[in-house]
mmCIF file of C-alpha atoms and ligand atoms in Angstrom:
data_model
loop_
_atom_site.group_PDB
_atom_site.id
_atom_site.type_symbol
_atom_site.label_atom_id
_atom_site.label_comp_id
_atom_site.label_asym_id
_atom_site.label_seq_id
_atom_site.Cartn_x
_atom_site.Cartn_y
_atom_site.Cartn_z
ATOM 1 C CA MET A 1 73.526 20.555 16.597
ATOM 2 C CA ARG A 2 71.927 18.381 13.895
ATOM 3 C CA PHE A 3 73.463 15.319 15.489
ATOM 4 C CA GLU A 4 72.131 16.291 18.909
ATOM 5 C CA ILE A 5 68.621 16.841 17.577
ATOM 6 C CA SER A 6 68.815 13.408 16.031
ATOM 7 C CA LYS A 7 69.580 11.978 19.430
ATOM 8 C CA VAL A 8 66.548 13.697 20.969
ATOM 9 C CA LEU A 9 64.329 12.329 18.200
ATOM 10 C CA ASP A 10 65.715 8.838 18.823
ATOM 11 C CA ALA A 11 64.819 9.221 22.523
ATOM 12 C CA ILE A 12 61.313 10.351 21.587
ATOM 13 C CA GLU A 13 61.053 7.325 19.264
ATOM 14 C CA GLY A 14 61.162 5.126 22.348
ATOM 15 C CA ARG A 15 58.051 6.942 23.677
ATOM 16 C CA VAL A 16 55.669 6.392 20.806
ATOM 17 C CA CYS A 17 53.827 3.159 20.365
ATOM 18 C CA THR A 18 50.541 1.733 19.231
ATOM 19 C CA ASP A 19 50.635 -1.090 21.784
ATOM 20 C CA PRO A 20 47.350 -1.060 23.722
ATOM 21 C CA SER A 21 49.092 -2.327 26.848
ATOM 22 C CA LEU A 22 51.766 0.296 26.979
ATOM 23 C CA ALA A 23 50.280 3.527 25.596
ATOM 24 C CA ARG A 24 49.211 5.931 28.449
ATOM 25 C CA ALA A 25 47.526 8.669 26.447
ATOM 26 C CA VAL A 26 46.416 9.478 22.942
ATOM 27 C CA LEU A 27 47.306 12.561 20.949
ATOM 28 C CA ASP A 28 47.207 13.966 17.415
ATOM 29 C CA LEU A 29 50.763 14.537 16.288
ATOM 30 C CA ALA A 30 49.797 17.238 13.735
ATOM 31 C CA GLU A 31 48.151 19.179 16.546
ATOM 32 C CA ILE A 32 50.923 18.866 19.155
ATOM 33 C CA ILE A 33 53.822 19.810 16.890
ATOM 34 C CA ARG A 34 52.096 23.141 16.150
ATOM 35 C CA TYR A 35 51.869 24.352 19.762
ATOM 36 C CA GLN A 36 54.132 27.243 18.941
ATOM 37 C CA ASP A 37 53.320 28.968 22.216
ATOM 38 C CA ILE A 38 55.029 26.260 24.168
ATOM 39 C CA ASP A 39 58.529 27.351 23.115
ATOM 40 C CA GLY A 40 58.044 30.315 20.734
ATOM 41 C CA GLY A 41 60.015 28.387 18.095
ATOM 42 C CA ARG A 42 59.272 27.291 14.545
ATOM 43 C CA PRO A 43 55.664 26.880 13.323
ATOM 44 C CA ALA A 44 56.022 23.094 13.606
ATOM 45 C CA SER A 45 58.550 21.111 15.645
ATOM 46 C CA LEU A 46 58.696 17.446 16.512
ATOM 47 C CA LEU A 47 60.543 18.392 19.758
ATOM 48 C CA ARG A 48 57.149 19.581 21.145
ATOM 49 C CA LEU A 49 56.058 15.952 21.212
ATOM 50 C CA GLY A 50 58.942 15.283 23.556
ATOM 51 C CA MET A 51 57.994 18.208 25.775
ATOM 52 C CA VAL A 52 54.388 16.987 26.049
ATOM 53 C CA ILE A 53 55.501 13.419 26.785
ATOM 54 C CA ASP A 54 57.781 14.880 29.570
ATOM 55 C CA ALA A 55 54.769 16.677 30.963
ATOM 56 C CA LEU A 56 52.773 13.462 31.021
ATOM 57 C CA SER A 57 55.698 11.715 32.713
ATOM 58 C CA ARG A 58 55.716 14.320 35.426
ATOM 59 C CA GLU A 59 51.913 14.061 35.902
ATOM 60 C CA LEU A 60 51.941 10.240 36.100
ATOM 61 C CA GLU A 61 55.095 10.297 38.205
ATOM 62 C CA GLU A 62 56.626 7.638 36.087
ATOM 63 C CA ASP A 63 59.558 7.426 33.711
ATOM 64 C CA SER A 64 59.493 6.221 30.122
ATOM 65 C CA VAL A 65 55.765 6.738 29.608
ATOM 66 C CA GLN A 66 54.590 6.078 26.050
ATOM 67 C CA VAL A 67 51.887 7.751 23.984
ATOM 68 C CA TYR A 68 49.695 6.567 21.115
ATOM 69 C CA ALA A 69 50.023 9.113 18.301
ATOM 70 C CA VAL A 70 47.584 9.442 15.471
ATOM 71 C CA VAL A 71 49.249 11.061 12.488
ATOM 72 C CA HIS A 72 47.603 12.742 9.477
ATOM 73 C CA ARG A 73 49.383 11.453 6.338
ATOM 74 C CA ALA A 74 49.974 15.028 5.157
ATOM 75 C CA LEU A 75 52.410 15.446 8.030
ATOM 76 C CA LEU A 76 54.857 13.076 6.266
ATOM 77 C CA SER A 77 55.386 15.820 3.712
ATOM 78 C CA ASP A 78 54.732 18.897 5.893
ATOM 79 C CA ALA A 79 57.142 21.641 4.734
ATOM 80 C CA ASP A 80 57.096 23.236 8.198
ATOM 81 C CA LEU A 81 59.027 20.233 9.538
ATOM 82 C CA THR A 82 62.725 19.776 8.814
ATOM 83 C CA SER A 83 63.624 17.077 6.335
ATOM 84 C CA ASN A 84 65.114 15.135 9.192
ATOM 85 C CA GLU A 85 61.855 15.336 11.210
ATOM 86 C CA ARG A 86 59.859 14.200 8.204
ATOM 87 C CA MET A 87 62.214 11.279 7.739
ATOM 88 C CA VAL A 88 61.846 10.324 11.390
ATOM 89 C CA VAL A 89 58.042 10.370 11.311
ATOM 90 C CA ARG A 90 58.124 8.266 8.156
ATOM 91 C CA ARG A 91 60.233 5.738 9.924
ATOM 92 C CA TRP A 92 57.829 5.698 12.906
ATOM 93 C CA ALA A 93 55.018 5.111 10.369
ATOM 94 C CA ASP A 94 56.779 2.264 8.609
ATOM 95 C CA ASP A 95 57.504 0.559 11.943
ATOM 96 C CA GLY A 96 53.932 0.930 13.115
ATOM 97 C CA LEU A 97 54.988 3.054 16.061
ATOM 98 C CA VAL A 98 52.433 5.644 15.076
ATOM 99 C CA GLU A 99 49.148 5.349 13.220
ATOM 100 C CA VAL A 100 49.177 7.175 9.941
ATOM 101 C CA LEU A 101 45.810 7.964 8.448
ATOM 102 C CA ASP A 102 44.540 9.667 5.221
ATOM 103 C CA ASN A 103 41.797 11.225 7.256
ATOM 104 C CA PRO A 104 42.086 10.849 11.028
ATOM 105 C CA GLY A 105 38.515 12.069 11.570
ATOM 106 C CA ASP A 106 37.577 11.021 15.162
ATOM 107 C CA ARG A 107 40.036 8.162 15.316
ATOM 108 C CA MET A 108 41.857 9.760 18.262
ATOM 109 C CA LEU A 109 38.662 9.607 20.261
ATOM 110 C CA GLU A 110 37.882 6.117 19.059
ATOM 111 C CA VAL A 111 41.255 4.865 20.304
ATOM 112 C CA ALA A 112 40.770 6.669 23.616
ATOM 113 C CA ASP A 113 37.357 5.064 23.883
ATOM 114 C CA LEU A 114 38.407 1.517 23.031
ATOM 115 C CA LEU A 115 41.536 1.665 25.273
ATOM 116 C CA GLY A 116 40.215 3.886 28.077
ATOM 117 C CA LEU A 117 43.099 6.351 27.627
ATOM 118 C CA PRO A 118 43.153 10.089 28.364
ATOM 119 C CA VAL A 119 43.366 12.444 25.386
ATOM 120 C CA LEU A 120 45.939 15.215 25.253
ATOM 121 C CA THR A 121 44.434 17.950 23.105
ATOM 122 C CA ARG A 122 43.181 21.516 22.959
ATOM 123 C CA VAL A 123 40.236 20.519 20.698
ATOM 124 C CA ARG A 124 36.839 20.687 22.368
ATOM 125 C CA PHE A 125 34.849 18.105 20.342
ATOM 126 C CA ASP A 126 31.479 19.849 20.703
ATOM 127 C CA GLY A 127 29.732 17.611 18.251
ATOM 128 C CA LEU A 128 31.109 14.309 19.620
ATOM 129 C CA ARG A 129 30.086 14.435 23.254
ATOM 130 C CA GLY A 130 26.949 12.375 22.649
ATOM 131 C CA ARG A 131 28.895 9.581 21.027
ATOM 132 C CA PHE A 132 31.718 9.653 23.575
ATOM 133 C CA PRO A 133 29.958 10.602 26.877
ATOM 134 C CA TRP A 134 33.183 10.194 28.905
ATOM 135 C CA LEU A 135 34.459 13.409 27.315
ATOM 136 C CA VAL A 136 32.313 15.329 29.721
ATOM 137 C CA GLU A 137 31.455 12.747 32.366
ATOM 138 C CA GLN A 138 34.987 11.693 33.408
ATOM 139 C CA PRO A 139 37.220 14.542 34.660
ATOM 140 C CA GLY A 140 40.734 14.186 33.355
ATOM 141 C CA ARG A 141 39.908 12.126 30.264
ATOM 142 C CA VAL A 142 40.659 15.189 28.103
ATOM 143 C CA VAL A 143 43.346 17.590 29.232
ATOM 144 C CA ALA A 144 44.933 20.361 27.257
ATOM 145 C CA PRO A 145 48.772 20.905 27.156
ATOM 146 C CA VAL A 146 49.568 24.586 27.583
ATOM 147 C CA PRO A 147 52.796 26.488 28.265
ATOM 148 C CA GLY A 148 54.015 26.417 31.866
ATOM 149 C CA ALA A 149 57.133 27.323 33.760
ATOM 150 C CA GLY A 150 59.762 24.797 32.760
ATOM 151 C CA GLY A 151 57.722 23.092 30.019
ATOM 152 C CA PRO A 152 54.049 22.290 29.157
ATOM 153 C CA VAL A 153 51.518 21.629 31.871
ATOM 154 C CA PHE A 154 47.964 20.260 31.559
ATOM 155 C CA ILE A 155 44.863 22.230 32.233
ATOM 156 C CA ALA A 156 41.246 21.222 32.743
ATOM 157 C CA HIS A 157 39.336 20.846 29.547
ATOM 158 C CA VAL A 158 35.879 19.679 28.412
ATOM 159 C CA GLY A 159 35.028 17.468 31.428
ATOM 160 C CA GLY A 160 37.208 19.248 33.929
ATOM 161 C CA GLY A 161 40.144 17.751 35.910
ATOM 162 C CA HIS A 162 43.619 19.027 35.111
ATOM 163 C CA ALA A 163 45.524 15.758 35.570
ATOM 164 C CA PRO A 164 45.246 13.103 32.820
ATOM 165 C CA VAL A 165 43.201 10.118 34.141
ATOM 166 C CA ALA A 166 42.754 6.740 32.468
ATOM 167 C CA GLY A 167 39.281 5.147 32.218
ATOM 168 C CA LYS A 168 38.434 1.556 31.437
ATOM 169 C CA ARG A 169 38.550 -0.122 28.080
ATOM 170 C CA SER A 170 35.065 0.035 26.518
ATOM 171 C CA PRO A 171 33.255 -3.339 26.227
ATOM 172 C CA THR A 172 33.781 -3.059 22.487
ATOM 173 C CA GLY A 173 37.467 -2.404 23.008
ATOM 174 C CA ALA A 174 37.808 -5.427 25.299
ATOM 175 C CA LYS A 175 36.103 -7.615 22.645
ATOM 176 C CA LEU A 176 38.299 -6.324 19.798
ATOM 177 C CA LEU A 177 41.458 -6.735 21.822
ATOM 178 C CA ALA A 178 40.639 -10.346 22.645
ATOM 179 C CA ARG A 179 41.309 -11.314 18.970
ATOM 180 C CA GLN A 180 44.262 -10.750 16.623
ATOM 181 C CA TRP A 181 43.609 -9.220 13.235
ATOM 182 C CA ARG A 182 45.062 -9.409 9.749
ATOM 183 C CA CYS A 183 45.061 -6.667 7.133
ATOM 184 C CA PRO A 184 44.823 -7.844 3.521
ATOM 185 C CA GLU A 185 47.333 -5.114 2.441
ATOM 186 C CA SER A 186 50.763 -6.688 2.302
ATOM 187 C CA GLY A 187 53.262 -5.286 4.754
ATOM 188 C CA CYS A 188 50.602 -3.400 6.785
ATOM 189 C CA ALA A 189 52.570 -1.855 9.670
ATOM 190 C CA LEU A 190 49.615 -2.060 12.066
ATOM 191 C CA PHE A 191 47.996 -5.458 11.237
ATOM 192 C CA GLY A 192 50.757 -7.181 9.357
ATOM 193 C CA GLY A 193 52.054 -10.729 9.707
ATOM 194 C CA GLY A 194 50.394 -12.180 6.646
ATOM 195 C CA GLY A 195 51.838 -9.748 4.166
ATOM 196 C CA ALA A 196 55.076 -9.954 2.200
ATOM 197 C CA GLY A 197 56.255 -6.491 3.174
ATOM 198 C CA GLY A 198 58.602 -5.485 5.942
ATOM 199 C CA GLY A 199 61.489 -7.830 5.317
ATOM 200 C CA ALA A 200 64.961 -6.593 5.968
ATOM 201 C CA PHE A 201 63.712 -3.105 6.841
ATOM 202 C CA ALA A 202 61.016 -4.141 9.310
ATOM 203 C CA ASP A 203 61.895 -3.256 12.835
ATOM 204 C CA LEU A 204 61.315 -6.016 15.428
ATOM 205 C CA ALA A 205 59.117 -3.671 17.417
ATOM 206 C CA GLY A 206 56.726 -3.026 14.618
ATOM 207 C CA GLY A 207 55.958 -3.640 10.978
ATOM 208 C CA ALA A 208 55.297 -7.040 9.678
ATOM 209 C CA ASP A 209 57.123 -8.697 12.599
ATOM 210 C CA ARG A 210 55.171 -7.156 15.398
ATOM 211 C CA SER A 211 53.730 -9.487 18.025
ATOM 212 C CA PRO A 212 49.993 -10.024 17.700
ATOM 213 C CA ALA A 213 49.819 -9.183 21.401
ATOM 214 C CA ALA A 214 50.922 -5.641 20.578
ATOM 215 C CA GLN A 215 48.446 -4.916 17.762
ATOM 216 C CA PRO A 216 46.540 -1.639 18.010
ATOM 217 C CA PRO A 217 42.783 -1.620 18.314
ATOM 218 C CA PRO A 218 41.026 -1.946 14.938
ATOM 219 C CA SER A 219 38.734 0.815 13.799
ATOM 220 C CA LEU A 220 35.079 -0.041 13.806
ATOM 221 C CA ARG A 221 33.223 1.002 10.620
ATOM 222 C CA ASN A 222 29.559 0.071 10.554
ATOM 223 C CA GLY A 223 30.399 -2.503 13.203
ATOM 224 C CA VAL A 224 33.117 -4.121 11.062
ATOM 225 C CA PRO A 225 36.727 -4.288 12.349
ATOM 226 C CA THR A 226 38.673 -2.246 9.792
ATOM 227 C CA CYS A 227 42.323 -1.256 9.298
ATOM 228 C CA PRO A 228 42.403 2.439 10.105
ATOM 229 C CA ARG A 229 45.313 2.915 7.680
ATOM 230 C CA HIS A 230 43.994 1.044 4.612
ATOM 231 C CA GLY A 231 40.280 1.072 5.215
ATOM 232 C CA ALA A 232 40.234 -2.682 4.503
ATOM 233 C CA ARG A 233 38.135 -5.183 6.402
ATOM 234 C CA LEU A 234 40.303 -7.084 8.892
ATOM 235 C CA GLY A 235 40.466 -10.865 8.996
ATOM 236 C CA ASP A 236 40.093 -12.585 12.341
ATOM 237 C CA GLY A 237 43.448 -14.254 13.180
ATOM 238 C CA GLY A 238 42.215 -16.130 16.220
ATOM 239 C CA PRO A 239 42.528 -15.331 19.927
ATOM 240 C CA ARG A 240 45.131 -12.753 20.873
ATOM 241 C CA PRO A 241 47.886 -14.043 23.214
ATOM 242 C CA ARG A 242 47.207 -13.120 26.813
ATOM 243 C CA THR A 243 49.412 -10.438 28.368
ATOM 244 C CA GLU A 244 50.274 -8.933 31.743
ATOM 245 C CA VAL A 245 51.889 -5.496 32.084
ATOM 246 C CA LEU A 246 54.764 -5.510 34.543
ATOM 247 C CA ALA A 247 56.688 -2.513 35.859
ATOM 248 C CA VAL A 248 60.231 -1.998 37.056
ATOM 249 C CA ARG A 249 60.673 0.151 40.105
ATOM 250 C CA VAL A 250 64.111 1.272 41.180
ATOM 251 C CA GLY A 251 64.664 3.508 44.205
ATOM 252 C CA GLY A 252 60.916 4.037 44.573
ATOM 253 C CA LEU A 253 60.357 5.258 41.039
ATOM 254 C CA VAL A 254 58.671 3.334 38.262
ATOM 255 C CA ARG A 255 61.273 3.422 35.463
ATOM 256 C CA ARG A 256 59.490 1.506 32.783
ATOM 257 C CA ARG A 257 56.711 -0.959 31.960
ATOM 258 C CA PHE A 258 56.936 -4.025 29.800
ATOM 259 C CA VAL A 259 54.483 -6.576 28.426
ATOM 260 C CA LEU A 260 54.778 -10.222 29.277
ATOM 261 C CA SER A 261 52.818 -12.343 26.816
ATOM 262 C CA GLU A 262 52.122 -16.055 26.596
ATOM 263 C CA GLU A 263 54.261 -16.125 23.436
ATOM 264 C CA GLN A 264 57.643 -15.927 25.118
ATOM 265 C CA PRO A 265 59.360 -15.453 28.508
ATOM 266 C CA VAL A 266 61.097 -12.153 29.432
ATOM 267 C CA VAL A 267 64.393 -11.980 31.294
ATOM 268 C CA ALA A 268 65.267 -8.977 33.421
ATOM 269 C CA GLY A 269 68.669 -8.209 34.826
ATOM 270 C CA ARG A 270 71.671 -5.951 34.684
ATOM 271 C CA ALA A 271 72.181 -6.603 30.949
ATOM 272 C CA PRO A 272 70.264 -9.620 29.702
ATOM 273 C CA GLU A 273 71.569 -11.272 26.534
ATOM 274 C CA GLN A 274 68.185 -12.723 25.596
ATOM 275 C CA GLU A 275 66.173 -10.894 22.856
ATOM 276 C CA GLY A 276 63.514 -8.666 24.373
ATOM 277 C CA GLY A 277 65.366 -8.708 27.725
ATOM 278 C CA ILE A 278 64.753 -5.902 30.219
ATOM 279 C CA MET A 279 68.009 -4.101 31.015
ATOM 280 C CA LEU A 280 68.235 -2.516 34.465
ATOM 281 C CA GLY A 281 71.952 -1.579 34.569
ATOM 282 C CA GLN A 282 71.434 2.054 33.769
ATOM 283 C CA TRP A 283 69.402 2.628 36.978
ATOM 284 C CA LEU A 284 71.655 0.719 39.357
ATOM 285 C CA ASN A 285 74.354 1.919 41.774
ATOM 286 C CA ASP A 286 77.640 -0.004 41.982
ATOM 287 C CA GLU A 287 76.532 -2.310 44.752
ATOM 288 C CA ALA A 288 73.342 -3.264 43.034
ATOM 289 C CA ARG A 289 75.223 -3.729 39.813
ATOM 290 C CA ARG A 290 77.558 -6.139 41.504
ATOM 291 C CA TRP A 291 74.752 -8.105 43.058
ATOM 292 C CA ILE A 292 72.374 -8.380 40.086
ATOM 293 C CA SER A 293 73.314 -10.838 37.393
ATOM 294 C CA ARG A 294 73.223 -9.998 33.700
ATOM 295 C CA GLY A 295 70.084 -12.116 33.484
ATOM 296 C CA HIS A 296 68.614 -12.243 36.976
ATOM 297 C CA VAL A 297 64.910 -13.253 36.818
ATOM 298 C CA ARG A 298 62.796 -14.858 34.134
ATOM 299 C CA PHE A 299 59.106 -14.209 33.801
ATOM 300 C CA GLU A 300 56.627 -16.495 32.040
ATOM 301 C CA LEU A 301 52.897 -16.199 31.622
ATOM 302 C CA ARG A 302 51.203 -19.592 31.764
ATOM 303 C CA VAL A 303 47.375 -20.026 31.946
ATOM 304 C CA GLY A 304 47.064 -16.584 33.342
ATOM 305 C CA GLU A 305 49.680 -16.998 36.071
ATOM 306 C CA VAL A 306 52.923 -15.060 36.154
ATOM 307 C CA ILE A 307 55.736 -17.504 37.028
ATOM 308 C CA VAL A 308 59.020 -15.964 38.129
ATOM 309 C CA THR A 309 62.174 -17.991 38.107
ATOM 310 C CA ASP A 310 65.441 -16.800 39.665
ATOM 311 C CA VAL A 311 68.221 -17.373 37.055
ATOM 312 C CA SER A 312 70.893 -15.362 38.933
ATOM 313 C CA THR A 313 74.005 -16.153 40.909
ATOM 314 C CA ASN A 314 72.907 -14.453 44.135
ATOM 315 C CA GLY A 315 69.184 -15.049 44.329
ATOM 316 C CA SER A 316 66.265 -12.664 44.992
ATOM 317 C CA GLY A 317 63.161 -12.356 47.124
ATOM 318 C CA ILE A 318 59.433 -12.080 46.898
ATOM 319 C CA ARG A 319 57.586 -9.332 48.714
ATOM 320 C CA PRO A 320 54.082 -10.684 49.228
ATOM 321 C CA ALA A 321 51.368 -8.039 48.729
ATOM 322 C CA GLY A 322 54.184 -5.530 48.276
ATOM 323 C CA SER A 323 55.100 -5.667 51.943
ATOM 324 C CA MET A 324 58.246 -3.800 52.821
ATOM 325 C CA ASN A 325 58.490 -5.642 56.119
ATOM 326 C CA GLU A 326 61.774 -7.658 56.131
ATOM 327 C CA ALA A 327 60.076 -10.511 57.999
ATOM 328 C CA ASP A 328 57.638 -11.086 55.155
ATOM 329 C CA ARG A 329 60.264 -11.296 52.454
ATOM 330 C CA ILE A 330 60.353 -14.803 50.999
ATOM 331 C CA PRO A 331 63.836 -15.740 49.620
ATOM 332 C CA LEU A 332 63.976 -17.069 46.092
ATOM 333 C CA ALA A 333 67.129 -19.123 45.643
ATOM 334 C CA PRO A 334 68.888 -19.421 42.270
ATOM 335 C CA GLN A 335 66.871 -21.695 39.872
ATOM 336 C CA GLN A 336 63.861 -21.550 42.177
ATOM 337 C CA SER A 337 60.412 -20.724 40.640
ATOM 338 C CA ARG A 338 57.280 -19.252 42.120
ATOM 339 C CA VAL A 339 53.874 -18.007 41.050
ATOM 340 C CA LEU A 340 53.798 -14.186 41.490
ATOM 341 C CA GLY A 341 50.654 -13.365 43.397
ATOM 342 C CA GLU A 342 48.381 -10.540 42.253
ATOM 343 C CA ASN A 343 49.981 -7.976 44.535
ATOM 344 C CA ASP A 344 53.425 -9.557 44.962
ATOM 345 C CA MET A 345 56.630 -8.128 43.680
ATOM 346 C CA ILE A 346 59.955 -9.664 43.177
ATOM 347 C CA GLU A 347 62.948 -7.895 44.589
ATOM 348 C CA LEU A 348 66.237 -8.467 42.779
ATOM 349 C CA TYR A 349 68.158 -6.275 45.250
ATOM 350 C CA PRO A 350 66.864 -3.943 47.957
ATOM 351 C CA GLY A 351 64.964 -1.203 46.161
ATOM 352 C CA VAL A 352 64.989 -2.938 42.757
ATOM 353 C CA GLN A 353 61.511 -4.442 42.253
ATOM 354 C CA ILE A 354 59.300 -5.825 39.498
ATOM 355 C CA GLY A 355 55.571 -6.425 39.801
ATOM 356 C CA ARG A 356 52.263 -5.914 38.082
ATOM 357 C CA ALA A 357 52.146 -2.309 36.839
ATOM 358 C CA GLU A 358 48.874 -1.332 38.477
ATOM 359 C CA GLU A 359 50.158 -2.606 41.878
ATOM 360 C CA LEU A 360 53.456 -0.748 41.745
ATOM 361 C CA PRO A 361 53.025 2.946 41.986
ATOM 362 C CA THR A 362 55.897 5.328 42.333
ATOM 363 C CA GLY A 363 56.529 5.624 46.072
ATOM 364 C CA ALA A 364 59.305 8.229 46.392
ATOM 365 C CA PRO A 365 59.889 11.886 45.646
ATOM 366 C CA PHE A 366 59.865 11.968 41.902
ATOM 367 C CA THR A 367 62.447 13.403 39.459
ATOM 368 C CA PRO A 368 61.581 12.224 35.977
ATOM 369 C CA THR A 369 64.270 11.686 33.446
ATOM 370 C CA SER A 370 63.538 14.015 30.584
ATOM 371 C CA VAL A 371 63.147 12.575 27.133
ATOM 372 C CA MET A 372 64.643 15.886 26.063
ATOM 373 C CA ALA A 373 67.781 15.483 28.132
ATOM 374 C CA GLU A 374 69.926 15.489 25.019
ATOM 375 C CA ALA A 375 68.243 18.579 23.619
ATOM 376 C CA PRO A 376 70.540 21.557 23.011
ATOM 377 C CA THR A 377 69.225 24.549 24.893
ATOM 378 C CA MET A 378 68.955 26.504 21.611
ATOM 379 C CA ALA A 379 66.302 24.125 20.370
ATOM 380 C CA MET A 380 64.271 24.412 23.549
ATOM 381 C CA ARG A 381 63.934 28.185 24.051
ATOM 382 C CA LEU A 382 61.488 27.716 26.913
ATOM 383 C CA PRO A 383 59.754 30.919 27.917
ATOM 384 C CA ARG A 384 61.107 32.256 31.174
ATOM 385 C CA PRO A 385 58.600 32.033 34.028
HETATM 386 ZN ZN1 ZN B 401 46.321 -2.204 6.986
#
């Protein structure tokens, strides 16, 4: 049982991030884990985060969606959590996967404002609607997770609209995210890079080794970019590397997104050997698995253009403007390169496509993979409809 819970928590770990390009909603972890009415279980449970993420996945009709979690520091020693859960949250904090704050205040709304993300919460923010007008003006920017048949569902809240809807990055957010930032605290998990911390225990995805392209948005205090964790003024580390968000669609369903930055190319294939490679094998049938090479296509971002190079044995094809008409498909032979147009997608094998995330919606009846798939039924105890 303990072992299985650990596996669920590991799965949930893959769904929390502070990367502005990948997070799809903001939430306050301390609030979510106390939604006792969702499963009638313990006063606090980290598994509820997984249930809310599943609900978001169903709403967005996309697998592997990630959320930006703001975490009150008191949670790291919350006696209502199991020691295992506390240990897991501490690990997320150390790796910069969540944002830990002494006093979260209105940071959740600030992140939502800067990044244009929807907020998953039951709080009504009566005093903050003047400062964040989108709370009431944009339906779906705030939705409340509540119990539903078969897991949480979202209901209309504050500005109406029951489905979570993203807005645009605020002008301030766009300005802040054009630069990379340095925290003077050594080993800062959010704005590290200059510090001496991290070291052997720093995860590649976060901590002191995180890519500047994946840095969270700074907090603005009196107009000054500040580390939300340490309250320290951030140094300007120069322009942030440019990025494009690409999505993998297999069998009509968006399975995951990934960030391509100017810093390094990304290889996608059945099981790429390169660091940071995008593995598709788990979504492929036998025929697709035979056709698609371990490393099949390489993406590079150069002066704002996405260059795709076939590095496979069997080749691939480009579908201009996402056309599914066979006559339009442009073959891409092994070792051939091409600029990926704004609406183009590359097809590694029929039904296995990669393109810009906003141009690649889910196009088939959707059955999301649950992040809770490993959860023992005892831990779920979902109310019967
Ligand atoms: Zn810091």
